[in-house]
PDB file of C-alpha atoms in Angstrom:
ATOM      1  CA  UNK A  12      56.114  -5.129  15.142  1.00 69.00           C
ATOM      2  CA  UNK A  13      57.090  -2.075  12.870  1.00 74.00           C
ATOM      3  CA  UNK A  14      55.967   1.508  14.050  1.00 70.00           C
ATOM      4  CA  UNK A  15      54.176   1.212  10.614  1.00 67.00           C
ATOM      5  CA  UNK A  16      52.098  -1.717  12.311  1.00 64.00           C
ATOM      6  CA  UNK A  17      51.087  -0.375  14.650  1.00 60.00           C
ATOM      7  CA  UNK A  18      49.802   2.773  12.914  1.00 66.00           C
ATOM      8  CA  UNK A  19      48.313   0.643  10.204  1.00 67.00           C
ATOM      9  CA  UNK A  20      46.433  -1.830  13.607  1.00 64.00           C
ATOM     10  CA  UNK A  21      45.356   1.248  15.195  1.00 61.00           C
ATOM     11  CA  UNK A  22      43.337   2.945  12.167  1.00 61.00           C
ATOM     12  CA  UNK A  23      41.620  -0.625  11.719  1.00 65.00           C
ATOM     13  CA  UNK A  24      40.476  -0.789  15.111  1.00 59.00           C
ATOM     14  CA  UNK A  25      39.454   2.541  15.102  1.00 55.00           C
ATOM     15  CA  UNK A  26      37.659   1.869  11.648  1.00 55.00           C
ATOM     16  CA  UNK A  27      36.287  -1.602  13.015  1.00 56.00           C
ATOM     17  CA  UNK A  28      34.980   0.313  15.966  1.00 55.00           C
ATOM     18  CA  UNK A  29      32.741   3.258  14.222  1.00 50.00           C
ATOM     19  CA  UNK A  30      31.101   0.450  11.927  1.00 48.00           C
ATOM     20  CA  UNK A  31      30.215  -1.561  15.142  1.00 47.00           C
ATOM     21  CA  UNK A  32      28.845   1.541  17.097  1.00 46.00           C
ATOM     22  CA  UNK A  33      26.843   2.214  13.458  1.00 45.00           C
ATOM     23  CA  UNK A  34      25.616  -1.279  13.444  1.00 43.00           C
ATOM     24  CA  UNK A  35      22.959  -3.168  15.393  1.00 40.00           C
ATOM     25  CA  UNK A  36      22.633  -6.807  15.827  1.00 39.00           C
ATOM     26  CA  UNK A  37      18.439  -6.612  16.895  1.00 40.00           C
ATOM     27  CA  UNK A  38      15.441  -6.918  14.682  1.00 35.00           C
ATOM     28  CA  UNK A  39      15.316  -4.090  12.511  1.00 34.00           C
ATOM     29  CA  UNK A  40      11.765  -4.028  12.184  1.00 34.00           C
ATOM     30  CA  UNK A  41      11.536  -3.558  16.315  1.00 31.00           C
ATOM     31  CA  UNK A  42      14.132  -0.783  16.030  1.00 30.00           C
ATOM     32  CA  UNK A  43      12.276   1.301  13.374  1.00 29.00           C
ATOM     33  CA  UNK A  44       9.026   0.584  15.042  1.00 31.00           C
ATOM     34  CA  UNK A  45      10.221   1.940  18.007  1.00 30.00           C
ATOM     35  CA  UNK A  46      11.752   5.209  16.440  1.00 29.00           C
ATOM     36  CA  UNK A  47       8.618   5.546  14.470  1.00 35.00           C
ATOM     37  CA  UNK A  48       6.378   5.470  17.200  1.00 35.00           C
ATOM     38  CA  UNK A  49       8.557   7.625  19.452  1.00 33.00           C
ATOM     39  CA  UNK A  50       8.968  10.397  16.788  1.00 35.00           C
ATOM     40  CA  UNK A  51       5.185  10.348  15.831  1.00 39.00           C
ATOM     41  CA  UNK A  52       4.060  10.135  19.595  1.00 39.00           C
ATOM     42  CA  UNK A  53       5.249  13.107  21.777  1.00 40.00           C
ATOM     43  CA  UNK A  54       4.310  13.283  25.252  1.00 40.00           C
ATOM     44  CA  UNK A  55       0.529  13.853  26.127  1.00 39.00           C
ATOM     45  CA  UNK A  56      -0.396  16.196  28.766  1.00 39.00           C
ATOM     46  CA  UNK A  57      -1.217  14.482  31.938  1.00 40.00           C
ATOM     47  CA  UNK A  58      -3.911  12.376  33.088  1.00 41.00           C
ATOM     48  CA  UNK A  59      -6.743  14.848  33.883  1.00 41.00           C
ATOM     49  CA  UNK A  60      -7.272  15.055  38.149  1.00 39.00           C
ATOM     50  CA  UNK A  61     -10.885  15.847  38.143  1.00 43.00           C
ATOM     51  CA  UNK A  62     -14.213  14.071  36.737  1.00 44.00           C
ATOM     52  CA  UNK A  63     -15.559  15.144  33.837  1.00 55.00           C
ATOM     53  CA  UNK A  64     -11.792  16.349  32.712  1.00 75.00           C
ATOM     54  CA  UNK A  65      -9.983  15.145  29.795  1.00 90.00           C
ATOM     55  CA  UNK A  66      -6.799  14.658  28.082  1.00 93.00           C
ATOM     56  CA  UNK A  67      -6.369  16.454  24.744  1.00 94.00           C
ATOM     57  CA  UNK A  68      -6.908  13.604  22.583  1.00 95.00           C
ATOM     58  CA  UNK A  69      -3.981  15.089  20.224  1.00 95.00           C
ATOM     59  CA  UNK A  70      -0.516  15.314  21.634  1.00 95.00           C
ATOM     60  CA  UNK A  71       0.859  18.516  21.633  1.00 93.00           C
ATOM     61  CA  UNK A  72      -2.312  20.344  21.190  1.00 91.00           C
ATOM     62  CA  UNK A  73      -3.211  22.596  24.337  1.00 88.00           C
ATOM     63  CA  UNK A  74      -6.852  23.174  25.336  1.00 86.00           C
ATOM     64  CA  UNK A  75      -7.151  26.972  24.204  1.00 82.00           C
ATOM     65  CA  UNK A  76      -6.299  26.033  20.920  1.00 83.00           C
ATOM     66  CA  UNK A  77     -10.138  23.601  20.093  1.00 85.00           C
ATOM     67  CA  UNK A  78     -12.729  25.325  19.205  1.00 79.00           C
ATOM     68  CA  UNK A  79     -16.254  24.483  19.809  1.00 79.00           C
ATOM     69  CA  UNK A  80     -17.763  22.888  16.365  1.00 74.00           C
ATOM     70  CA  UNK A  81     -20.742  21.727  18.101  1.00 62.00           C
ATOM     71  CA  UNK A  82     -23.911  21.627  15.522  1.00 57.00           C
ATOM     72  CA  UNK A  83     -21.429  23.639  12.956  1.00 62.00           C
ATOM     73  CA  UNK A  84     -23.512  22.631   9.721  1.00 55.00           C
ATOM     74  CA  UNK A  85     -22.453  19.407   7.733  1.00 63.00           C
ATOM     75  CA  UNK A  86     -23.419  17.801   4.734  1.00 59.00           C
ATOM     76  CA  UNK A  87     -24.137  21.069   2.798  1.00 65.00           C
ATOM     77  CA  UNK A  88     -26.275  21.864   6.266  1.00 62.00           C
ATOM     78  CA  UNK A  89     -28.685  18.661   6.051  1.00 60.00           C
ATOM     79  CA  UNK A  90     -26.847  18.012   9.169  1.00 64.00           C
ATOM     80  CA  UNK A  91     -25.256  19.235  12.386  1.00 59.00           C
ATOM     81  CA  UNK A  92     -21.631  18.309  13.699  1.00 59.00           C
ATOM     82  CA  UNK A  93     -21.641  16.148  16.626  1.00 71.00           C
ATOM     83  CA  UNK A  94     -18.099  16.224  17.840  1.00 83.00           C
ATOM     84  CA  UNK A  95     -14.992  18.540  18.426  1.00 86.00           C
ATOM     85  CA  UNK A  96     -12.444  18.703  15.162  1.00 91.00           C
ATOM     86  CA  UNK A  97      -8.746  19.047  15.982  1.00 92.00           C
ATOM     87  CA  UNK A  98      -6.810  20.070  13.597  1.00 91.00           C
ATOM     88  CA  UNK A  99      -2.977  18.734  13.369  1.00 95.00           C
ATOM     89  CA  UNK A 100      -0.418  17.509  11.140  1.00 96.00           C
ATOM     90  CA  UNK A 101      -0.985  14.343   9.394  1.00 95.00           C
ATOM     91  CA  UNK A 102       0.742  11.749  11.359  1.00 96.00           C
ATOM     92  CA  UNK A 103       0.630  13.533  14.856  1.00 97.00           C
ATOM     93  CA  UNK A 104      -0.243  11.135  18.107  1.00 97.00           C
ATOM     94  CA  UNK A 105      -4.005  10.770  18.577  1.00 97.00           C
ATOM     95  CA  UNK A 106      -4.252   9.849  22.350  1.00 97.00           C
ATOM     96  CA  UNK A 107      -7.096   7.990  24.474  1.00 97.00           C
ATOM     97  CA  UNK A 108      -8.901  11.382  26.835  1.00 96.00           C
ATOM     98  CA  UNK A 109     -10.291   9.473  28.853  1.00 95.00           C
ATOM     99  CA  UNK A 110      -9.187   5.908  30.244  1.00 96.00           C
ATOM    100  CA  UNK A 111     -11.448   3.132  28.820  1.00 96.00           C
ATOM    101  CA  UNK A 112     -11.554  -0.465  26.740  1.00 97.00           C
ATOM    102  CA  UNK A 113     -11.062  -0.492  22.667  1.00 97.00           C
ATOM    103  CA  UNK A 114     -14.575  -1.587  22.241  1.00 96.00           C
ATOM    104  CA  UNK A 115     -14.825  -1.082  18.041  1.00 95.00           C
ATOM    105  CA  UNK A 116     -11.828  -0.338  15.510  1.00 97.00           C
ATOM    106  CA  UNK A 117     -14.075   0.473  12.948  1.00 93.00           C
ATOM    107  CA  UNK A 118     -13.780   1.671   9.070  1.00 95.00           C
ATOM    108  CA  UNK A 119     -17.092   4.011   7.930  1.00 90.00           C
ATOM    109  CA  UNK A 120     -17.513   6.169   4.836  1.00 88.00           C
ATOM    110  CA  UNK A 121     -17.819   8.999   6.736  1.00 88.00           C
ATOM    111  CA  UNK A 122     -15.134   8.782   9.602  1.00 90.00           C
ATOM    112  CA  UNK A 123     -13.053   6.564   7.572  1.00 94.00           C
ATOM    113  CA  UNK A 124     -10.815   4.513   9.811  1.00 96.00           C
ATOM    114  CA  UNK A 125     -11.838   4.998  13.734  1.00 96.00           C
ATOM    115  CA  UNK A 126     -11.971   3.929  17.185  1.00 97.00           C
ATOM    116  CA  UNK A 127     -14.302   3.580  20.332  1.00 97.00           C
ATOM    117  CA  UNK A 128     -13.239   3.533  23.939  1.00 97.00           C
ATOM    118  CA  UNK A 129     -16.125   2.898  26.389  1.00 95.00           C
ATOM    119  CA  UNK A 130     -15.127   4.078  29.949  1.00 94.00           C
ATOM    120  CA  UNK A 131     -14.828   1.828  32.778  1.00 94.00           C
ATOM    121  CA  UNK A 132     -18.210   2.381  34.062  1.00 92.00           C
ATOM    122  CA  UNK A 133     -19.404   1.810  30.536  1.00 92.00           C
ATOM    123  CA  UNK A 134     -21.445   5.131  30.491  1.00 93.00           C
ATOM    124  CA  UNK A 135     -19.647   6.694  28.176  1.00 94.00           C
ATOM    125  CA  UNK A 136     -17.766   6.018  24.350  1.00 94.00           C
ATOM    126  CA  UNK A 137     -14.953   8.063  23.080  1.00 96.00           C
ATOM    127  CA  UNK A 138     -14.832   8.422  19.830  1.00 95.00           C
ATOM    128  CA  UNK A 139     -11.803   9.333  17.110  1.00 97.00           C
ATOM    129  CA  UNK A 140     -12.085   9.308  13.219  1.00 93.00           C
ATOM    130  CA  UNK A 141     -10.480  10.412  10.154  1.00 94.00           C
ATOM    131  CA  UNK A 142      -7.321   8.535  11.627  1.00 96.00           C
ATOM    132  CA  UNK A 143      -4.814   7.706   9.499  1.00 96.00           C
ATOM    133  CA  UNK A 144      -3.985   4.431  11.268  1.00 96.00           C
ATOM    134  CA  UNK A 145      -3.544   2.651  14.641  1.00 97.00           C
ATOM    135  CA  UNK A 146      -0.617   2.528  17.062  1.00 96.00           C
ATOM    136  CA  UNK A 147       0.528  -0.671  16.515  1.00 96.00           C
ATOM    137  CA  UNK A 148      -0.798  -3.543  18.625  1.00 95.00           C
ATOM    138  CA  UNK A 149      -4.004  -1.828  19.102  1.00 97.00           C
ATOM    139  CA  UNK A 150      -6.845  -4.418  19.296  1.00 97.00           C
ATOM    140  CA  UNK A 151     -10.316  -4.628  20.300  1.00 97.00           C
ATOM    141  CA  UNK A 152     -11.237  -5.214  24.346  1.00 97.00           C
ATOM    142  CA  UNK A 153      -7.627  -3.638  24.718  1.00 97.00           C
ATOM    143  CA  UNK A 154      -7.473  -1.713  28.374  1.00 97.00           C
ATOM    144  CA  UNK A 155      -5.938   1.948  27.645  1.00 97.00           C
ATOM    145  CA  UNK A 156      -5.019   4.742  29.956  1.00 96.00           C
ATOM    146  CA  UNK A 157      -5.984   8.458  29.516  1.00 95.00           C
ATOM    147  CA  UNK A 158      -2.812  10.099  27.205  1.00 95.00           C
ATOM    148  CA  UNK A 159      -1.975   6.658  25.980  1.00 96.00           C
ATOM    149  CA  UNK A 160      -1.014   6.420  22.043  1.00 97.00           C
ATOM    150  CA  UNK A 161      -4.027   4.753  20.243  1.00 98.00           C
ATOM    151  CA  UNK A 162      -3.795   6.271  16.680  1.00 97.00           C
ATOM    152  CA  UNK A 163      -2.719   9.221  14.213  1.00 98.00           C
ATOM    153  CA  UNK A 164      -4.119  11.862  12.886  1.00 96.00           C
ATOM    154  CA  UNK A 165      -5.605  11.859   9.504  1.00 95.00           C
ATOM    155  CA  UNK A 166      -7.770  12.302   6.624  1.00 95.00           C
ATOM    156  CA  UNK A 167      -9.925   9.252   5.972  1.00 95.00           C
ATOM    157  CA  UNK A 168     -13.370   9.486   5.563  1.00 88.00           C
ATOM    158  CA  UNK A 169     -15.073  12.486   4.664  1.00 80.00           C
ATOM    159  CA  UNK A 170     -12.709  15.066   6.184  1.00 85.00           C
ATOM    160  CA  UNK A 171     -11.235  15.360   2.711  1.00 84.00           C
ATOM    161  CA  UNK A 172      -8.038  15.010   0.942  1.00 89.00           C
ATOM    162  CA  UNK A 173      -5.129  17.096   2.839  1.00 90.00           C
ATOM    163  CA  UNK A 174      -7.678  18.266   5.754  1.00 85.00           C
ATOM    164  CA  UNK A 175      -5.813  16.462   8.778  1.00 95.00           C
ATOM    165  CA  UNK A 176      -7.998  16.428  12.044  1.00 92.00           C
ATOM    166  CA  UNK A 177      -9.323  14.696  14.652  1.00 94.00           C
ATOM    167  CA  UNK A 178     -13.470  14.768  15.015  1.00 91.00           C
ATOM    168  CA  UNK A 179     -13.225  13.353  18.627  1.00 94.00           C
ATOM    169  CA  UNK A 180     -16.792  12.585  19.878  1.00 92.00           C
ATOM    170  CA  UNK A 181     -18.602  11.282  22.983  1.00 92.00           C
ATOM    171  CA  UNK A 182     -21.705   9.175  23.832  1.00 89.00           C
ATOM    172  CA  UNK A 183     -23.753   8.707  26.790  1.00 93.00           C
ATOM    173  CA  UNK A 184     -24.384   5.070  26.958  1.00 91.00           C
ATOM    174  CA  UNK A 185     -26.640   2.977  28.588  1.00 91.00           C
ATOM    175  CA  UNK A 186     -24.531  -0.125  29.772  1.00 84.00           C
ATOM    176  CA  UNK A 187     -26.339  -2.338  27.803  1.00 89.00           C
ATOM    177  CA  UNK A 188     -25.968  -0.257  24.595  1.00 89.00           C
ATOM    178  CA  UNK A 189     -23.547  -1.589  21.984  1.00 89.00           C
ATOM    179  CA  UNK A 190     -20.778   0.876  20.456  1.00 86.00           C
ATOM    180  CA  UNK A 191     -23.012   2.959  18.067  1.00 84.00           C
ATOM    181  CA  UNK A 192     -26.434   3.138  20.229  1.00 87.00           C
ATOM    182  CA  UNK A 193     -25.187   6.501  22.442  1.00 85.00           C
ATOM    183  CA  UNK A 194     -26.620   9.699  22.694  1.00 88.00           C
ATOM    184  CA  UNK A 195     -24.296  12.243  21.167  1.00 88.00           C
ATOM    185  CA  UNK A 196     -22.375  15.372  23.850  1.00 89.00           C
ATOM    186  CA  UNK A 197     -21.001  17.963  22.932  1.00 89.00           C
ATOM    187  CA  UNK A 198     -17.284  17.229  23.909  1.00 87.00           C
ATOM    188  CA  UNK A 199     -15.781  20.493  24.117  1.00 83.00           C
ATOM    189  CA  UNK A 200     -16.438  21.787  27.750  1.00 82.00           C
ATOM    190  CA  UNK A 201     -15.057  18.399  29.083  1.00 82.00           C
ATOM    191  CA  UNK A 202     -11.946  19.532  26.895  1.00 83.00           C
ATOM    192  CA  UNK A 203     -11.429  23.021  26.984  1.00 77.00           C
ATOM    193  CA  UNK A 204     -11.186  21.918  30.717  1.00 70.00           C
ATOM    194  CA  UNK A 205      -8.213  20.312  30.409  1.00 58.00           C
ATOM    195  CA  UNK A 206      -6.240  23.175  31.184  1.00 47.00           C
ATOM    196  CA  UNK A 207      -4.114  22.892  34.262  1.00 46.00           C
ATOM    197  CA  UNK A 208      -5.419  23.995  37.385  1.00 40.00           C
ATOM    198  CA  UNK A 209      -3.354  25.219  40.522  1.00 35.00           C
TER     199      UNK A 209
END
């Protein structure tokens, strides 16, 4: 073969060989999935070490940033608020706090699309609305683990168009109680605790 040739060979394997490296022979839908979920789902801080301690519910979101909404007026004030709101960007990782079971995925007019995790012990629920849609795969009587991706922040409901947040709640529960039965806490002590401790 010709010098020529073998120039000519040599650019079309080279050629040949960035198209392959650009190219994957896998689902497509599993590859965007995956990219999806791991650009919307940074790392959560870590499992919390003592009781009554939990994760951040929103990934990237450290404890000294919540404030404490407790019994802040709602409903032009014929109401208090019964959770913690965390604001974030639209799309940003909700996580579970606490470990638990998916007891309820759950759509409501006022915390538009949501989700309750009852502990282990089923003494408590965990609460998170005005999501803007599950982690894929998510189901009801689902086992998750504290920092695990369960959802994404939103603005369903009645947070209002553009105001992304979490309202993350909690419930004492009875064991016989069913998902909405609880008696409302004030959440924020158990997370403003999350800070690291040495």
């Amino acid at each position: 073969m010709s010098r020529l040739g073998w120039i000519i060979l040599a650019v079309v394997v080279v050629v040949a060989g960035a198209f392959l490296s650009m190219t994957s022979f896998g689902s497509t839908e599993r590859r965007t999935s995956r990219v999806a979920v791991a650009a919307s789902a940074p790392d959560a801080e870590p499992a919390p070490e003592r009781p009554g301690q939990l994760v951040v519910p929103v990934a990237g979101v450290r404890p000294s940033a919540i404030a404490d909404s407790w019994n802040d007026p709602r409903g032009g004030g014929s109401r208090g608020h019964h959770g913690t709101d965390i604001p974030a960007p639209g799309g940003t990782a909700v996580v579970a706090a606490a470990a638990g079971r998916v007891e309820k995925l759950f759509r409501s007019g006022l915390g538009g699309i949501t989700v309750y995790i009852r502990s282990p012990d089923r003494r408590w629920i965990y609460y998170y609305a005005h999501l803007a849609g599950y982690t894929p795969g998510l189901a009801e009587g689902q086992a998750v683990r504290a920092g695990q991706s369960i959802a994404y922040v939103g603005d369903t409901g009645d947070a209002g168009e553009g105001n992304y947040h979490l309202h993350f709640g909690m419930q004492r529960m009875q064991p016989d109680q069913r998902w909405y039965q609880g008696e409302d806490v004030n959440p924020y002590p158990m997370l403003a605790a999350a800070a690291p401790t040495r």
